XYZ file of C-alpha atoms in Angstrom:
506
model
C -1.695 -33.842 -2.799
C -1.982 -35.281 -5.712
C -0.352 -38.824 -6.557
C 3.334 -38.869 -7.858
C 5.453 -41.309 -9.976
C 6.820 -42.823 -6.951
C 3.524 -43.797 -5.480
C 2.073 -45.467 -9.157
C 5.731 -47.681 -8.531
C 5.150 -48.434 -5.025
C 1.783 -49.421 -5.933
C 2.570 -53.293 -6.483
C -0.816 -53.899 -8.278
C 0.821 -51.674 -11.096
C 3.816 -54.073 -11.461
C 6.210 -51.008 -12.878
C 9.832 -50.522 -13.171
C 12.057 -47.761 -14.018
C 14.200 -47.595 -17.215
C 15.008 -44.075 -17.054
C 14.622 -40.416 -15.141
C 15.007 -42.137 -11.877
C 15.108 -38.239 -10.525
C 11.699 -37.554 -11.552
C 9.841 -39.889 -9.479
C 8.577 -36.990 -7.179
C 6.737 -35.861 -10.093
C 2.764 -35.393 -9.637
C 0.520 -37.147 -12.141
C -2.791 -35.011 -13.137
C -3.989 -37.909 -15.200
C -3.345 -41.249 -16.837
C -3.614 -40.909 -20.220
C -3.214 -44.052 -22.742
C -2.089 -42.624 -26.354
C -0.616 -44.299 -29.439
C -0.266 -41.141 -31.483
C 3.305 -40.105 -32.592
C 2.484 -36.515 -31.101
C -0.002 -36.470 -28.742
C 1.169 -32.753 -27.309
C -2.007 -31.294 -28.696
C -4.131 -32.812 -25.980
C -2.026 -32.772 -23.227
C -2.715 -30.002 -20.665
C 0.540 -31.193 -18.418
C 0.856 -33.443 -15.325
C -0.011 -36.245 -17.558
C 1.494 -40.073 -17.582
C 1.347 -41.077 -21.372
C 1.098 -45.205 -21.403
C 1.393 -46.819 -24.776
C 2.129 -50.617 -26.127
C 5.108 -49.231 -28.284
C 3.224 -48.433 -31.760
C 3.812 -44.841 -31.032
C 7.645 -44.708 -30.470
C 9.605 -44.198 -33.201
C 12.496 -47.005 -34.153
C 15.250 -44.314 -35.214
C 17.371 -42.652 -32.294
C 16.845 -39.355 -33.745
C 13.237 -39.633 -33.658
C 13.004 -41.078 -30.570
C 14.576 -38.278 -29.120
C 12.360 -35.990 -31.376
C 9.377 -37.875 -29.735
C 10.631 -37.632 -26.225
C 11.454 -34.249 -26.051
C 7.905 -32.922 -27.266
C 6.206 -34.746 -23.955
C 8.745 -33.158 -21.960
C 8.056 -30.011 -23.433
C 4.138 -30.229 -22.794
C 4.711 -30.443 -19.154
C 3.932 -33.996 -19.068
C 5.001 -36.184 -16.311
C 5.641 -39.552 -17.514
C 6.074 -42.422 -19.715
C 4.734 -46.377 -19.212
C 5.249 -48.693 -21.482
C 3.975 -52.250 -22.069
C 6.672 -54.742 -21.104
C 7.295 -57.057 -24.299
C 4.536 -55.528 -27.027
C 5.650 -53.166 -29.778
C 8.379 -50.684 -28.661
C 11.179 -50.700 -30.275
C 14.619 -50.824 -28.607
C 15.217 -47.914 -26.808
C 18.335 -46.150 -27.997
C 21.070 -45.149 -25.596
C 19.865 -41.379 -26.641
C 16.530 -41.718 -25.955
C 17.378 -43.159 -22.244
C 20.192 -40.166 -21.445
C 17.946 -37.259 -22.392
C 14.977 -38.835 -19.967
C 18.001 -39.263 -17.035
C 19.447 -35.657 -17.900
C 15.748 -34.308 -18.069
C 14.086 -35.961 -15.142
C 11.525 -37.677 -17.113
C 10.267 -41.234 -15.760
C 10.192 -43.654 -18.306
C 8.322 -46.816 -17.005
C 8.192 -50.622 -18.002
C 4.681 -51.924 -17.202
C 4.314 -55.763 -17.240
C 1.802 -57.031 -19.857
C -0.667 -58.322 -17.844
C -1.486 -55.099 -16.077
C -4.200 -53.320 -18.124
C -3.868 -49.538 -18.489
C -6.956 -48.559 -17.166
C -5.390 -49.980 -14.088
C -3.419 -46.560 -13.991
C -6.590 -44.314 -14.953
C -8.486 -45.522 -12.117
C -5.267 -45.426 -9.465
C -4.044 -41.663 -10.542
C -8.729 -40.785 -10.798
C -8.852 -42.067 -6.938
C -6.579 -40.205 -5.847
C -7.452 -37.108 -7.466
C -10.887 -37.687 -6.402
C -9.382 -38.089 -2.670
C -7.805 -35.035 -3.430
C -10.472 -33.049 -4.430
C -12.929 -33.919 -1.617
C -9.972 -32.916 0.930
C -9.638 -29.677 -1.079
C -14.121 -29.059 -0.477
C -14.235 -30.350 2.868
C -10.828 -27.919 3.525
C -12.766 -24.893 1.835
C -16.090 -25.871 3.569
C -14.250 -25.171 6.796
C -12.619 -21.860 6.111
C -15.499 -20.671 5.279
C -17.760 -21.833 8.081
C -15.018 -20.315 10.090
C -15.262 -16.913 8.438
C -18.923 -16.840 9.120
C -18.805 -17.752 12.671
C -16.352 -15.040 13.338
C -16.400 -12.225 11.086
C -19.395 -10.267 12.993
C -17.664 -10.234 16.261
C -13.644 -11.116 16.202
C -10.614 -9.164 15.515
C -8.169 -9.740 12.344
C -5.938 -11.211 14.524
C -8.207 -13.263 15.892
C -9.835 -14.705 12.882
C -6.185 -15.178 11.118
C -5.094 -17.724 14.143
C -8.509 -19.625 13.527
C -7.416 -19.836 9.736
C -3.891 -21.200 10.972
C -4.880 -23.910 13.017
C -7.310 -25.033 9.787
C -4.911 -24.819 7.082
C -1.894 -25.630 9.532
C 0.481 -22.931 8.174
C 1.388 -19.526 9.290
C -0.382 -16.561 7.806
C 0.629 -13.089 7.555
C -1.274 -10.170 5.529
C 1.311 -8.023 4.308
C 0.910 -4.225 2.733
C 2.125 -4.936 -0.822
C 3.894 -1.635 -1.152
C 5.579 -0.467 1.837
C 6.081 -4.639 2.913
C 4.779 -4.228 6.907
C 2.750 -6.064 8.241
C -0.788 -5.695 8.534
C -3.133 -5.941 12.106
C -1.485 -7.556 14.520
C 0.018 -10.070 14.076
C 3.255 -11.911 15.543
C 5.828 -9.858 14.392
C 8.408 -13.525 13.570
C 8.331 -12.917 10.237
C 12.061 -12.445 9.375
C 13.445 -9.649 6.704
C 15.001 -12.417 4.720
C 10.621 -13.826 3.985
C 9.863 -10.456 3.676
C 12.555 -9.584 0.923
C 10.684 -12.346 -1.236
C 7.813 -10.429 -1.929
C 8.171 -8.841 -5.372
C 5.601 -6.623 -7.038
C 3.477 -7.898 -9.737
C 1.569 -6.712 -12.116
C -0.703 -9.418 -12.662
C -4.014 -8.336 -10.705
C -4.297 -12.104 -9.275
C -1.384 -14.565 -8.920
C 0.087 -17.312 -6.919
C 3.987 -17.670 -6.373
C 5.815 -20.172 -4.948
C 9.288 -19.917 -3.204
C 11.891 -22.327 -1.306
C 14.003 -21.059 1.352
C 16.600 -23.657 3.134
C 13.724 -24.815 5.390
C 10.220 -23.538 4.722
C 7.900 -23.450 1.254
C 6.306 -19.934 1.058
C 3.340 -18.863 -0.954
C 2.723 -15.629 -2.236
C -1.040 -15.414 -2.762
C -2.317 -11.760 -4.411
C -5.480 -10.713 -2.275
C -8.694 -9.429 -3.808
C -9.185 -5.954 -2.125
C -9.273 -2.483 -2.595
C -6.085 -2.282 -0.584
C -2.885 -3.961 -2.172
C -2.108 -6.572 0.303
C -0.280 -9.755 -0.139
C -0.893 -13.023 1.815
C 2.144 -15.102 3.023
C 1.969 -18.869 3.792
C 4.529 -20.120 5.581
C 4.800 -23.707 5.897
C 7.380 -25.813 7.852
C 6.314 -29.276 7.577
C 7.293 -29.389 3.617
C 4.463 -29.147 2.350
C 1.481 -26.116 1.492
C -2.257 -26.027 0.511
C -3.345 -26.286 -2.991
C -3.703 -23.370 -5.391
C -7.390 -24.481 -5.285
C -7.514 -23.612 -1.269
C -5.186 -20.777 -1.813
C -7.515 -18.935 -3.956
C -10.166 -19.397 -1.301
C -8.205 -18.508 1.060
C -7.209 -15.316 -0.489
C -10.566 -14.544 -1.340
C -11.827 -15.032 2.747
C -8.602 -12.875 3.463
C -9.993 -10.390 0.903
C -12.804 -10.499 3.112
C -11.434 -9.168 5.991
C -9.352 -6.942 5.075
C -12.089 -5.056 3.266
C -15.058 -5.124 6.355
C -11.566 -3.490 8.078
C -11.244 -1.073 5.658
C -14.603 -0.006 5.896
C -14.225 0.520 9.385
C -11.132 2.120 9.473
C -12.531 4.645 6.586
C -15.568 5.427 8.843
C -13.575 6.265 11.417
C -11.348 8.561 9.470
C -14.249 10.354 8.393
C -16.032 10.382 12.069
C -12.537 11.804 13.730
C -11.418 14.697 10.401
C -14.792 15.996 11.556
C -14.402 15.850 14.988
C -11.016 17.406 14.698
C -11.770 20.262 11.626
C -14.702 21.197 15.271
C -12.339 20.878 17.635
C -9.358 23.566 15.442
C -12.347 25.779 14.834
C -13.974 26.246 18.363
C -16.886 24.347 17.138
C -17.330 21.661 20.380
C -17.639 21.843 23.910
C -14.308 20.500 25.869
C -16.592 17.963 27.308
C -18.043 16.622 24.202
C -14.795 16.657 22.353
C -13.436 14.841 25.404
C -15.858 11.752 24.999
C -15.686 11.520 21.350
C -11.685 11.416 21.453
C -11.915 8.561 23.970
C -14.147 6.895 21.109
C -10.962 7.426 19.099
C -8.363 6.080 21.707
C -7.121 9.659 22.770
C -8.649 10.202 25.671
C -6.819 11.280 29.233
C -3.403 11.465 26.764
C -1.087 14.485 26.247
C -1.779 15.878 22.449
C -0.327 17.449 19.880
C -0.891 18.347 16.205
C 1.362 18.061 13.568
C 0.782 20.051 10.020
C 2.002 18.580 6.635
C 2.191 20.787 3.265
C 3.833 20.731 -0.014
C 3.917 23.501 -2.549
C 4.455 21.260 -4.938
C 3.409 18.016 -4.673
C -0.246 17.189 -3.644
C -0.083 15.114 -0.177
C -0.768 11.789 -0.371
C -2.016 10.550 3.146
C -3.684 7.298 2.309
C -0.734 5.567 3.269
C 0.218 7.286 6.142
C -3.616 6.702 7.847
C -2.738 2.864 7.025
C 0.460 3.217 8.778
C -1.245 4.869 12.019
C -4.143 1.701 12.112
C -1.639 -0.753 11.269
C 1.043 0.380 13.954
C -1.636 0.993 16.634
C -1.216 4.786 17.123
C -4.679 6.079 18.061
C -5.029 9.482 15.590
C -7.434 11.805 14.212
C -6.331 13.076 10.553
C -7.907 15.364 7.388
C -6.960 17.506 5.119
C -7.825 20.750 6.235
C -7.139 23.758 3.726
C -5.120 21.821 1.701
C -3.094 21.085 4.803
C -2.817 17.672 6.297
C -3.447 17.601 10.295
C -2.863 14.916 12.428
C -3.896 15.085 16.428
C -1.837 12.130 17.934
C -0.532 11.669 21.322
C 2.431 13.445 22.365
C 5.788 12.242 21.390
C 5.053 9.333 19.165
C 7.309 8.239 16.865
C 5.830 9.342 13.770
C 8.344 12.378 12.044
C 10.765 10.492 10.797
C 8.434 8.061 8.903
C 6.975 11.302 7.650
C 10.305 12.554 6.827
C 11.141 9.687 4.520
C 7.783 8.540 3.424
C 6.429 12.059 2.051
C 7.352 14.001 -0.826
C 10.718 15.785 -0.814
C 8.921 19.389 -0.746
C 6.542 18.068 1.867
C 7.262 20.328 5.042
C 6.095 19.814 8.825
C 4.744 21.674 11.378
C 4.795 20.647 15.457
C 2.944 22.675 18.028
C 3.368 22.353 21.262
C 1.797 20.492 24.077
C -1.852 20.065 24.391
C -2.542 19.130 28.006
C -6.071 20.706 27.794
C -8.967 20.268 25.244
C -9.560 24.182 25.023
C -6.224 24.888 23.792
C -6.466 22.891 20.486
C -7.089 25.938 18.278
C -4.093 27.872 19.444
C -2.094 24.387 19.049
C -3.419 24.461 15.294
C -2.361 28.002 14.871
C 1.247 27.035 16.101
C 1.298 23.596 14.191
C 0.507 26.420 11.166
C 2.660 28.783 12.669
C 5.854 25.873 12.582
C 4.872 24.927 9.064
C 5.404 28.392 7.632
C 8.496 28.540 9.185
C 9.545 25.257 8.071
C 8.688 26.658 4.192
C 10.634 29.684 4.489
C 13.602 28.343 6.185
C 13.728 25.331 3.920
C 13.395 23.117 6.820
C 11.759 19.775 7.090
C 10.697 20.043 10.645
C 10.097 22.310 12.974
C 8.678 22.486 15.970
C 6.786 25.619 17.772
C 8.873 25.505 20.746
C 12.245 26.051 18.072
C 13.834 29.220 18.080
C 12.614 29.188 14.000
C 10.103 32.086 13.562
C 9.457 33.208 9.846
C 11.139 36.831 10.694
C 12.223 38.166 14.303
C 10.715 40.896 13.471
C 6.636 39.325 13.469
C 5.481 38.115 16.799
C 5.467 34.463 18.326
C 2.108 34.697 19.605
C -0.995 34.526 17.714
C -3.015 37.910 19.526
C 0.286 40.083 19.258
C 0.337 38.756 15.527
C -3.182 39.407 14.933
C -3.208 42.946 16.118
C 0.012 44.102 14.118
C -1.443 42.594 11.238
C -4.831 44.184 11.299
C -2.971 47.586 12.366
C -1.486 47.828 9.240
C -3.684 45.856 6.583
C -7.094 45.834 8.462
C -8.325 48.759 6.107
C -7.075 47.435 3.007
C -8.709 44.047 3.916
C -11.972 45.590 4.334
C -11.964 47.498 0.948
C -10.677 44.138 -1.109
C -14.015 42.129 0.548
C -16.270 45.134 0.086
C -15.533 46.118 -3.179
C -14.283 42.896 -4.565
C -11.261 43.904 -5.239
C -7.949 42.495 -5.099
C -5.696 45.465 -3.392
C -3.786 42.715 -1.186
C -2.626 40.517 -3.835
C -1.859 43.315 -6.149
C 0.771 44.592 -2.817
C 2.025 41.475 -2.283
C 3.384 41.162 -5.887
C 4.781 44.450 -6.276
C 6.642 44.117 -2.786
C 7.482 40.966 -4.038
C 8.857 42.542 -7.090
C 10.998 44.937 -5.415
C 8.386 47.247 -6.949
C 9.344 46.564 -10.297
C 6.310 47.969 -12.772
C 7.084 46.048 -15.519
C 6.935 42.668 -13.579
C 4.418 43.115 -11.296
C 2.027 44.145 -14.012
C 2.976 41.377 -15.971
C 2.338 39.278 -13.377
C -0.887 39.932 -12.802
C -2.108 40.243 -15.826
C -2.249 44.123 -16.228
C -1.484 47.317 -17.806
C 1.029 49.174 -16.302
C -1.383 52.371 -15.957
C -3.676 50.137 -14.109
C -1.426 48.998 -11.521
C 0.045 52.548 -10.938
C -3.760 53.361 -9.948
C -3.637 50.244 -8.006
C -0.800 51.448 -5.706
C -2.250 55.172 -5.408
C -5.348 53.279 -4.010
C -3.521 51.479 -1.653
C -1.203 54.333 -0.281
C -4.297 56.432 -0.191
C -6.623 53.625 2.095
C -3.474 52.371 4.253
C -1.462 55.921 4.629
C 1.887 53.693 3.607
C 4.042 55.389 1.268
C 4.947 52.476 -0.811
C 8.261 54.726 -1.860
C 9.340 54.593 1.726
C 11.845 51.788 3.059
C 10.197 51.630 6.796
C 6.815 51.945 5.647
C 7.606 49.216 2.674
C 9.248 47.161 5.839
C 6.244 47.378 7.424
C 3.840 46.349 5.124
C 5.607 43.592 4.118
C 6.076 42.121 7.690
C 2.229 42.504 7.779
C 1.810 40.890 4.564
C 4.298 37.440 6.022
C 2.161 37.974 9.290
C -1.502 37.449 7.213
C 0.048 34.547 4.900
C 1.412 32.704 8.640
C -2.140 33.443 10.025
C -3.840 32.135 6.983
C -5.899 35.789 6.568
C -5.105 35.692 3.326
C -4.829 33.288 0.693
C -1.133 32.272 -0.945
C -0.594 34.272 -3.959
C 1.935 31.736 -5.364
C 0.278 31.357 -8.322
C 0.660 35.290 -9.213
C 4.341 35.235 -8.528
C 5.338 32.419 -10.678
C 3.543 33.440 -14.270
């Protein structure tokens, strides 16, 4: 630390005494600084003890005060003055606003020379400063001994017992915390941390019986660094930038991991949905991923709406040790996690309000991960047309009881009744499927449905000929309309076709 008020009085060398501000004696000096001008604001940076003989303090009360009140507003931390030289009297004014202020005002004995101070208040910031490099010096050498081979966790107690305060990296927005770490840090710390926008910053904060500082970190991520101190007293700013900056450090070699893992298990998963791995293979590689020998499950994510943002939710799975593989998958989110973790009601109150979720069922063997995708699907469409949040495959939920619960039933009524008119749309390039949907959707309104897709009228009436004429459906008759329309919600659940939202909502 540096040297304070108290310490230039206790110093008996100094020969001081206190006329006034007897409450600012805790007050650090930055610098001795010896000035006879009647403002010498101008080159004060603050933190400074101004000593003068007297020539520079005004004789008036009113401009005593005047004079008084600029050093206090420059920050500075001090006044000395020679004992029996030039000063004028000092006025009863002058002496209340440096009590009511805080500001020292010193009486230095003649015979004590002013570069006396300089050279105290310079020794001890040169103490200071080589504490500060030697302090830094071993962070650092600490970060390089341990970054290739320890955890986080394990680096973050190393900096502790260096800087002898408590560290915690905390997510700036959602305030957990990150790796992990003790979990003692109480609500009432955590409340503390405010948002700023300031891309680096340092704040300071009391509580009844710690000093906390609130150090920005310089990563990619926005994380926080807390430094809790009990013993009443914290690092420098100095060694609180470099701390923040070795923080910085490791929470961006774990991002890169993290992110190449993400990538490693979306593929391994976007395989494992399509049939494209052997059980055994897909069995090693999720062991890679912490998911080995463990009951499965996959959970879908959608909004209509609202594009899913999963960033934070893949922090939240790393930083609350669920092992996971996640990707977007047709503009889907999937996420293969074990079996009954705890995970749906962050999602529920984390994601977007039109965000809906899908839950298959069990997967208690590798080969049955595509059929769990197709229920997770399956869950999710019932979710959106129910207006549910969650559902689960094994709920009583299905889009219609009139389409089938399992996939090959599904399949075959679907391709029973649309398989033709399929074939023609991706042999002719055509667009017979979409131009059904609408006009079902429609109620088979002509006016609508051709202005909905963007046609004449005369064109869509050859449109539906076409399609009456390839699937045999009179589109004029309720149980045939029933039917195709069923086949139609069957297709969309299946993902055979794609979702003609857009055409329905011009």
């Amino acid at each position: 630390m540096t040297i304070t008020i108290r310490e230039l009085l206790n110093n008996p060398h100094l020969k001081s005494s206190v006329i006034a501000g007897n409450d600012g004696l805790d007050r650090e000096v930055t610098w001795a600084h010896a000035c006879e001008l009647s403002d010498p604001t101008h080159w004060l940076t603050g933190g400074e003890l101004i000593m003068t003989n007297g020539f520079a303090i005004p004789s008036s009360e009113e401009e005593q005060i005047v004079y008084l009140q600029k050093l206090i507003d420059s920050n500075a931390s001090g006044l000395a003055i020679g004992k029996g030289l030039h000063a004028p009297k000092l006025s009863d004014g002058f002496k209340s606003l440096a009590d009511q202020k805080a500001f020292p005002i010193l009486n230095t004995d003649y015979d004590v020379p002013w570069i006396a101070f300089s050279k105290t208040v310079a020794n001890a910031y040169v103490n200071q400063e080589h504490a500060q490099v030697i302090l830094t010096m071993r962070l650092y050498d600490k970060l390089r001994k341990t970054i290739n081979h320890d955890s986080p966790n394990q680096i973050l107690r190393r900096l502790n017992e260096i800087i002898g305060c408590k560290l915690y990296i905390i997510d700036a927005k959602n305030k957990w915390i990150l790796f992990e770490q003790e979990k003692d840090l109480n609500i009432e710390e955590l409340a503390y941390i405010k948002s700023n926008e300031l891309p680096y910053y340092i704040k300071h904060i009391k509580t009844k019986d710690k000093l906390i500082a609130q150090v920005s970190i310089p990563s990619s991520r926005p994380t926080i660094l807390l430094v809790i101190s009990n013993a009443g007293s914290l690092p420098d700013n100095v060694v609180l930038r470099h701390l923040a900056t070795i923080i910085g450090i490791i929470v961006e070699k774990d991002m890169t991991i993290l992110e190449k893992q993400r990538r490693i298990g979306a593929e391994l998963l976007i395989r494992m949905v399509e049939g494209n791995v052997t059980d055994e293979a897909a069995s090693i590689l999720l062991n890679d991923h912490g998911l080995g020998k463990k009951t499965l499950q996959i959970v879908a994510c959608s909004g209509r709406e609202e594009k899913f943002n999963y960033e934070w939710l893949h922090y939240w799975l790393h930083d609350t040790g669920i092992p996971n593989l996640i990707t977007l998958h047709q503009g889907i989110l999937l996420i293969l996690l074990p079996e009954k973790c705890n995970i749906l009601s962050k999602l529920q109150t984390e994601s977007p309000n039109q965000t809906r979720i899908g839950v298959s069922d069990s997967i208690n063997r590798l080969n049955r991960t595509s059929k769990a995708y197709q229920e997770a699907i399956w869950a999710l469409q019932s979710a959106e047309t129910h207006g549910r949040k969650v559902v689960f495959y094994s709920e009583s939920f299905p889009v219609s009881p009139f389409i089938p619960r399992d996939r090959t039933d599904a399949e075959m009524l679907m391709k029973d009744v649309l398989g033709d008119l399929l074939d023609y749309d991706r042999q002719n390039n055509s667009e017979l499927v979409k131009t059904l949907y609408v006009y079902l959707y429609y109620n088979r309104s002509w006016k609508a449905s051709a202005k909905s897709l963007n046609i004449h009228k005369q064109t869509l009436v050859y449109r539906v000929n076409r399609i009456e004429v390839i699937t045999g459906y009179r589109l004029n008759n309720i149980s045939h309309i029933s039917e195709l329309w069923m086949a139609l919600q069957t297709a969309l659940m299946l993902k055979m076709i794609p979702d003609f939202a857009e055409a329905i909502t011009m």
